[in-house]
JSON list of C-alpha atoms in Angstrom, two decimals:
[
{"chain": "A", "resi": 57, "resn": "UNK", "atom": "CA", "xyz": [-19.68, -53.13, 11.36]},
{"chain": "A", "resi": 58, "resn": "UNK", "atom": "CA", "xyz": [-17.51, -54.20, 14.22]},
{"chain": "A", "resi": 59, "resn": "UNK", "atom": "CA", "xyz": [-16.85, -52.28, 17.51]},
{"chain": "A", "resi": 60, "resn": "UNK", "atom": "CA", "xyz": [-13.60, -52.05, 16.67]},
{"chain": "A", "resi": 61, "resn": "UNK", "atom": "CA", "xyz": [-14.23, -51.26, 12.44]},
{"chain": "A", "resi": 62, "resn": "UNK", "atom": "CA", "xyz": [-16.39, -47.91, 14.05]},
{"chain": "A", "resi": 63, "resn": "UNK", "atom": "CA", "xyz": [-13.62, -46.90, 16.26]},
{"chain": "A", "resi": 64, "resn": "UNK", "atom": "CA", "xyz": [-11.30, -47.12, 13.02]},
{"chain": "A", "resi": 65, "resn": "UNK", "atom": "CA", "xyz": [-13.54, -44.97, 11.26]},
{"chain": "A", "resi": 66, "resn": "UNK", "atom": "CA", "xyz": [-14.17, -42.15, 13.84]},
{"chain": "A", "resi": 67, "resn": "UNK", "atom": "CA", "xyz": [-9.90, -41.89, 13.64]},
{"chain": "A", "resi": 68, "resn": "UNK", "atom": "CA", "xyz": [-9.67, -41.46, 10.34]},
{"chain": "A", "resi": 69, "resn": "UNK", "atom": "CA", "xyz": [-11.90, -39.08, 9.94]},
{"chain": "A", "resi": 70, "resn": "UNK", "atom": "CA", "xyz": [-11.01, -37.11, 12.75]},
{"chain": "A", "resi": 71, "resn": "UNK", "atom": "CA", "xyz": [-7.37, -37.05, 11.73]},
{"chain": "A", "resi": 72, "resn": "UNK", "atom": "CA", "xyz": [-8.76, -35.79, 7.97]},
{"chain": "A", "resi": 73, "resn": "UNK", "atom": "CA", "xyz": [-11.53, -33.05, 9.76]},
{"chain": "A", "resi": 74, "resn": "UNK", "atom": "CA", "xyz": [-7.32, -32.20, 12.02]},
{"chain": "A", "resi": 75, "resn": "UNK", "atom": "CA", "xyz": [-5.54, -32.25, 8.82]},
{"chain": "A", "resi": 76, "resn": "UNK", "atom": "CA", "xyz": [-8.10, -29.55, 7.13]},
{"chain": "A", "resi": 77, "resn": "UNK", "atom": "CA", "xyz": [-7.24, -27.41, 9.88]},
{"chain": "A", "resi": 78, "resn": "UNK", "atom": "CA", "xyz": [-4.15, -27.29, 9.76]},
{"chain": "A", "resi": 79, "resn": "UNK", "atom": "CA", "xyz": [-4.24, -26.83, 5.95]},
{"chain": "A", "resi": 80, "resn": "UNK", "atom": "CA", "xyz": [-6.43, -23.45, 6.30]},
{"chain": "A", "resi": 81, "resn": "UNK", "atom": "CA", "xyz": [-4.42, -22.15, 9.40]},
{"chain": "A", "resi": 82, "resn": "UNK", "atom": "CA", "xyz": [-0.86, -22.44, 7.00]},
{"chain": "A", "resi": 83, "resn": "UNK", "atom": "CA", "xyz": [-2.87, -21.21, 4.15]},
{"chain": "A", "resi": 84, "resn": "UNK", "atom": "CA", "xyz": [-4.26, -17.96, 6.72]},
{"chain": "A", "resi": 85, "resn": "UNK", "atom": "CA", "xyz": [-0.11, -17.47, 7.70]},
{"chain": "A", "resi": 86, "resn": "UNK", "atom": "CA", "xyz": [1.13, -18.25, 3.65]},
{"chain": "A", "resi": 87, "resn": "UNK", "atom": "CA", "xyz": [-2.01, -15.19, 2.74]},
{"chain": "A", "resi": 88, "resn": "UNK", "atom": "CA", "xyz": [-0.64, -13.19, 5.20]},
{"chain": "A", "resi": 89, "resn": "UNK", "atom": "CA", "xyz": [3.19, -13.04, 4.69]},
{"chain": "A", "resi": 90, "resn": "UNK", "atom": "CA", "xyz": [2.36, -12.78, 0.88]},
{"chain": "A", "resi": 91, "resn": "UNK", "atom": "CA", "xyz": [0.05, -9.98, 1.50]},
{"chain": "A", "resi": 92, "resn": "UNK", "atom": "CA", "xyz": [2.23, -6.55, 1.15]},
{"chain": "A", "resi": 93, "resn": "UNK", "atom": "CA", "xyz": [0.76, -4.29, -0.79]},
{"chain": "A", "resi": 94, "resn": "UNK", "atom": "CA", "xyz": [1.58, -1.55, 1.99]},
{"chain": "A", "resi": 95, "resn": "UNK", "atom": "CA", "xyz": [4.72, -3.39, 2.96]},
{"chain": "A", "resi": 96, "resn": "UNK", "atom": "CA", "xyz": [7.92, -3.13, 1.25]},
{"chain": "A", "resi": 97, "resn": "UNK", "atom": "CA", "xyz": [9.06, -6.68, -0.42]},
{"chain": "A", "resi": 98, "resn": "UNK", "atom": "CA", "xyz": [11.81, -7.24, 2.12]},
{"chain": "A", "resi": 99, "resn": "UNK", "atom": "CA", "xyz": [11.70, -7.48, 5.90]},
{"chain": "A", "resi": 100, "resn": "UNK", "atom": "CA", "xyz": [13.64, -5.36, 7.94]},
{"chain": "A", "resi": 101, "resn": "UNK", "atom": "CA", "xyz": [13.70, -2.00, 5.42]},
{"chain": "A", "resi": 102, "resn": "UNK", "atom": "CA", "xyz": [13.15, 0.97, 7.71]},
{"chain": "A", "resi": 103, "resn": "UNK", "atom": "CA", "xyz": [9.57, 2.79, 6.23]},
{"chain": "A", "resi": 104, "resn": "UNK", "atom": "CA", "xyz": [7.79, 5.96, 6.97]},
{"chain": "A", "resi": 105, "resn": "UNK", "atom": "CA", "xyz": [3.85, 6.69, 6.83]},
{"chain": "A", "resi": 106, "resn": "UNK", "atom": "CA", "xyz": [3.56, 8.71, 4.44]},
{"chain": "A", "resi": 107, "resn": "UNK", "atom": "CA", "xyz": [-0.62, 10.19, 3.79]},
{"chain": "A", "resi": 108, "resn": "UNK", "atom": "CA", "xyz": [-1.09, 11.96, 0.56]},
{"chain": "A", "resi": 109, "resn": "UNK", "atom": "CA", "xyz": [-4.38, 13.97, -0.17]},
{"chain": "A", "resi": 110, "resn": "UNK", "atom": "CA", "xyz": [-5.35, 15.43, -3.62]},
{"chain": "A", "resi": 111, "resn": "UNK", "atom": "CA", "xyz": [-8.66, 18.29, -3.04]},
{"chain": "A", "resi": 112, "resn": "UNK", "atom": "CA", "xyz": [-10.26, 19.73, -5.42]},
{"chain": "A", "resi": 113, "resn": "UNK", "atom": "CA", "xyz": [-13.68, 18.60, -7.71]},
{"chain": "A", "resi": 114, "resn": "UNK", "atom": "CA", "xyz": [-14.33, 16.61, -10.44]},
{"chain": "A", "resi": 115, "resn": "UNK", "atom": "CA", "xyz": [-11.61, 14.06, -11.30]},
{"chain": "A", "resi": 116, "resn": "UNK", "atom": "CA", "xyz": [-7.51, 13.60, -12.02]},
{"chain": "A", "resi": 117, "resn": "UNK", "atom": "CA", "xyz": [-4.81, 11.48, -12.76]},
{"chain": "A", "resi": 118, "resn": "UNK", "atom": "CA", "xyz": [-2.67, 10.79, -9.40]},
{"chain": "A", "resi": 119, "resn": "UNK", "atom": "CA", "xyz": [0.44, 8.91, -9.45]},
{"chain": "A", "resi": 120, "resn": "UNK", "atom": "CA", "xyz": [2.32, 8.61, -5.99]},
{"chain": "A", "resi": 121, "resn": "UNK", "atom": "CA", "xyz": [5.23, 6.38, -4.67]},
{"chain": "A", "resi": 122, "resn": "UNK", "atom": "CA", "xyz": [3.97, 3.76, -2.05]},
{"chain": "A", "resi": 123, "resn": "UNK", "atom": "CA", "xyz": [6.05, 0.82, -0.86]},
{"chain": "A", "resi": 124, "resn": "UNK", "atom": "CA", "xyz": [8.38, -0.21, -4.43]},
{"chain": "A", "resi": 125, "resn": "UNK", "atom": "CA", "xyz": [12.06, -0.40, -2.94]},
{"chain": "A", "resi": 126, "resn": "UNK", "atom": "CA", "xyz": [12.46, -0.05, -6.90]},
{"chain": "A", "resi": 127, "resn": "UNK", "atom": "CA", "xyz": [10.47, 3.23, -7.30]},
{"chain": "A", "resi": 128, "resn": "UNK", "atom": "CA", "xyz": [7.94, 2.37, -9.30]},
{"chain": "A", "resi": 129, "resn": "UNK", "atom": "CA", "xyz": [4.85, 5.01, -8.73]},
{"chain": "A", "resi": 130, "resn": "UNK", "atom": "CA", "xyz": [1.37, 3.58, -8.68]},
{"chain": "A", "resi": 131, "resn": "UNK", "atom": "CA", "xyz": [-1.35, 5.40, -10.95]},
{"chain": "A", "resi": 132, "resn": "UNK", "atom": "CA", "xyz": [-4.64, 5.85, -9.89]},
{"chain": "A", "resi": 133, "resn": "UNK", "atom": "CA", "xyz": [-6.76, 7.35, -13.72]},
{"chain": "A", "resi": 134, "resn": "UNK", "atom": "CA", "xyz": [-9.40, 9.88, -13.43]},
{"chain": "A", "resi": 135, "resn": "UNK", "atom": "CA", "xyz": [-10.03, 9.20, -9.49]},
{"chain": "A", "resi": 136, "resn": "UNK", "atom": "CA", "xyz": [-12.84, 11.63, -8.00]},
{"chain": "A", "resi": 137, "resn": "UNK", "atom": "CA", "xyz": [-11.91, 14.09, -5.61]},
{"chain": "A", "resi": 138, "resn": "UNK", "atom": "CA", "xyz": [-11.39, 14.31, -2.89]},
{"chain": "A", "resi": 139, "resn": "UNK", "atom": "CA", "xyz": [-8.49, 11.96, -2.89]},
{"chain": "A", "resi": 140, "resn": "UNK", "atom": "CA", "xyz": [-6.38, 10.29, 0.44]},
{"chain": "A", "resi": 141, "resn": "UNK", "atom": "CA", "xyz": [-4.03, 7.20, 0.79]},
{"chain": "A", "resi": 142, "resn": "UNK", "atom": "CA", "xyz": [-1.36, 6.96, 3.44]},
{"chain": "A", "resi": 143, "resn": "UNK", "atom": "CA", "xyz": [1.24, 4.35, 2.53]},
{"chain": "A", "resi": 144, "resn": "UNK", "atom": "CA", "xyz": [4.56, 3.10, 3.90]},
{"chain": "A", "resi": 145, "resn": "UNK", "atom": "CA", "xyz": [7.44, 4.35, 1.94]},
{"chain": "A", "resi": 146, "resn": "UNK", "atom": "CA", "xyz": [10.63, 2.62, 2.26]},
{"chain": "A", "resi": 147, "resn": "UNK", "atom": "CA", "xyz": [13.41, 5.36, 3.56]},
{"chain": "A", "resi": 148, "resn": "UNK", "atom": "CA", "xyz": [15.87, 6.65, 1.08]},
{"chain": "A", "resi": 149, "resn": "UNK", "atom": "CA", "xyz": [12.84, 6.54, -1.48]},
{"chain": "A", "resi": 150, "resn": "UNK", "atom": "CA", "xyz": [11.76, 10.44, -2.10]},
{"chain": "A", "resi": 151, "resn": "UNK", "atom": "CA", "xyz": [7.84, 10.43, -0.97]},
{"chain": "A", "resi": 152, "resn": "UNK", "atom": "CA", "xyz": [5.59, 12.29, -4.08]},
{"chain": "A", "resi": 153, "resn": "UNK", "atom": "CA", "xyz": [2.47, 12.65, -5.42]},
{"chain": "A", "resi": 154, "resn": "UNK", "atom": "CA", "xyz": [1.90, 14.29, -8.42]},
{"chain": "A", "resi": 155, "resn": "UNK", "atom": "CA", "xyz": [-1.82, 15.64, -10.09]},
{"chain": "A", "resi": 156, "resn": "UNK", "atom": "CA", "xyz": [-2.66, 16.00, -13.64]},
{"chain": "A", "resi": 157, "resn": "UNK", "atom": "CA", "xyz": [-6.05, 17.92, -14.62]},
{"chain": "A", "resi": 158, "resn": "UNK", "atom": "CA", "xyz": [-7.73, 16.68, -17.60]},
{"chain": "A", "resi": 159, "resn": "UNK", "atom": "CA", "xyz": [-8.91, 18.55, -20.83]},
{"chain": "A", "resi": 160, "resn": "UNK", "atom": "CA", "xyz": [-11.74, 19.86, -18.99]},
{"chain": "A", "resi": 161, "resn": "UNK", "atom": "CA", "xyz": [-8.95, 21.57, -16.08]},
{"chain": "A", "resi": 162, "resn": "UNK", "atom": "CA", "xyz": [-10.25, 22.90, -12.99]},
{"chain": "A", "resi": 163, "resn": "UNK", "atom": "CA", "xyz": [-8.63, 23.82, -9.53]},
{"chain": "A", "resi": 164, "resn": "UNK", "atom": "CA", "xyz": [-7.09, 20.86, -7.42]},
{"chain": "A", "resi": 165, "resn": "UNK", "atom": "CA", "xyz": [-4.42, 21.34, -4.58]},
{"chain": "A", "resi": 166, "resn": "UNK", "atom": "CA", "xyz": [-2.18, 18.17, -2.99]},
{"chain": "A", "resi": 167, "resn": "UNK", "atom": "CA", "xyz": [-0.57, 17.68, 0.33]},
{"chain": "A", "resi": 168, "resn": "UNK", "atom": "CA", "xyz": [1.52, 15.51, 2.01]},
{"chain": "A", "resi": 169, "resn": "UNK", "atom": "CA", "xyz": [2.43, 14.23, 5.46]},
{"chain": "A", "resi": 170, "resn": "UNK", "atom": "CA", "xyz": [5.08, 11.97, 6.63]},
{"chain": "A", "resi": 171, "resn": "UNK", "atom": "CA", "xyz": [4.45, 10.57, 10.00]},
{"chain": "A", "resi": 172, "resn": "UNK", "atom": "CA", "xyz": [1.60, 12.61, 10.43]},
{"chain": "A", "resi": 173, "resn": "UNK", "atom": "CA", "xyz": [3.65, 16.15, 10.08]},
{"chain": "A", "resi": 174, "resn": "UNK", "atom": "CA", "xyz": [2.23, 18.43, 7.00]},
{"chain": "A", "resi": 175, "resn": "UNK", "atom": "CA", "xyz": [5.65, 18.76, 4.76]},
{"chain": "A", "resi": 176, "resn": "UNK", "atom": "CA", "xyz": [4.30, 20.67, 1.03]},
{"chain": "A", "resi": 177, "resn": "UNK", "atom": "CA", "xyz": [1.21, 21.44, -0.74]},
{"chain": "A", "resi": 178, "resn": "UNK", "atom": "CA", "xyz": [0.85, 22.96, -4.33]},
{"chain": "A", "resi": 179, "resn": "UNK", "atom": "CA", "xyz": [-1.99, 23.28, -6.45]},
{"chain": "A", "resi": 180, "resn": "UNK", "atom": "CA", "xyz": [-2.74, 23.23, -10.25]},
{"chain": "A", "resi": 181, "resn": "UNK", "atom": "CA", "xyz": [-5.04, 24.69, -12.80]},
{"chain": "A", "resi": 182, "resn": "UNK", "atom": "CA", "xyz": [-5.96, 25.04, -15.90]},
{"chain": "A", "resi": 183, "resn": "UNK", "atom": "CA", "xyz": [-6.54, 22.33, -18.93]},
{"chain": "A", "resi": 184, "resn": "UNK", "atom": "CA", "xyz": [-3.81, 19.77, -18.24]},
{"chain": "A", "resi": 185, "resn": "UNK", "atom": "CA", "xyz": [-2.58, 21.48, -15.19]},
{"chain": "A", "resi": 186, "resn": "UNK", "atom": "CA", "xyz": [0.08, 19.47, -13.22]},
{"chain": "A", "resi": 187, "resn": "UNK", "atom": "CA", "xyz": [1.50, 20.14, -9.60]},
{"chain": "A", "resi": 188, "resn": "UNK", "atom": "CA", "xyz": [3.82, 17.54, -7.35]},
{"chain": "A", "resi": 189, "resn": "UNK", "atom": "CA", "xyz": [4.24, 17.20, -3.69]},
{"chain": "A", "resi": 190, "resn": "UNK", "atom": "CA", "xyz": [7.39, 15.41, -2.60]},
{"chain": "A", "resi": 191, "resn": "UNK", "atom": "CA", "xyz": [9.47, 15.71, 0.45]},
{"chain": "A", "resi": 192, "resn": "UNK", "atom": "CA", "xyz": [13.20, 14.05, 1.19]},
{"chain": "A", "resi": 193, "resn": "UNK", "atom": "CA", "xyz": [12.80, 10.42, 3.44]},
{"chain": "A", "resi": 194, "resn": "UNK", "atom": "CA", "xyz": [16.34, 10.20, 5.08]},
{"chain": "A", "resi": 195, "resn": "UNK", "atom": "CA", "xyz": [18.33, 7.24, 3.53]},
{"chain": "A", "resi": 196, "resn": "UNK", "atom": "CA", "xyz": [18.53, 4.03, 6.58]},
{"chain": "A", "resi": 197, "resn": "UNK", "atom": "CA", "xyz": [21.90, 4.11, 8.46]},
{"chain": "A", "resi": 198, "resn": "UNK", "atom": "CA", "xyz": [23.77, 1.12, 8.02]},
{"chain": "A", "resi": 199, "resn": "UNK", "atom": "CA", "xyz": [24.07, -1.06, 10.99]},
{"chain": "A", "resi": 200, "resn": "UNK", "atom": "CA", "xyz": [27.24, -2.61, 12.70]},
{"chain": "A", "resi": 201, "resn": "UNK", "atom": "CA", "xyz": [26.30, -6.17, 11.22]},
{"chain": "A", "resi": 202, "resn": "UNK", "atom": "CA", "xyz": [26.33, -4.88, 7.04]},
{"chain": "A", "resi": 203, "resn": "UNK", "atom": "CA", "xyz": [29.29, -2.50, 7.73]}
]
């Protein structure tokens, strides 16, 4: 192999090993602007932290609102207690969690925070008992530009 055949060689392949890079860096950024579970779908919607907690022993069915601009609650089935999750909800979107005892009941109390500030707690009991926690997010103001 010539001088100048090597030379060749050592450029292609260190334009492929430049190339690879720059595929897994874009691939990184894609990962992480398609990653928003605790994000709302769109940029720019005003959110609030909210932290739920569920105490108690044993197990229950949880469903909360997290980050759906449509509302849609996510279920967690039979999850052992004690229970936390803080999640961004979008404002305008009522923050709740609610608690549903099994056939077996038992005692199990929830509570919620939005930014960190304690808001409502209430407890259930009993076979099948049910409680919710929800508090009012206030609805974002419209600015000068969507008016």
């Amino acid at each position: 192999m010539s001088k100048s055949e090597t030379g060749t060689a050592r450029d292609w392949r260190s334009l492929t090993v430049a190339a690879a890079l720059v595929a897994a860096c874009g691939g990184l950024v894609l990962y992480g602007v398609l990653d928003t579970e605790d994000e709302p779908g769109r940029p720019g919607v005003p959110t609030a932290a909210v932290t739920y907690e569920v105490t108690g022993e044993g197990t229950a069915d949880i469903a909360y609102q997290g980050g759906s601009e449509a509302g849609k609650a996510t279920v967690d089935r039979a999850a052992t207690l004690p229970w936390r999750r803080t999640v961004r909800v979008p404002l305008g979107r009522p923050p709740l969690v609610s608690i549903t005892l099994g056939e077996k009941g038992g005692r199990v109390s929830c509570s919620l925070a939005v930014r960190g500030r304690h808001v409502q707690t209430a407890s259930a009991y009993g076979k099948f008992g049910r409680a919710t926690c929800q508090a009012e997010l206030a609805s974002p103001t419209p600015t000068a530009a969507a008016g």
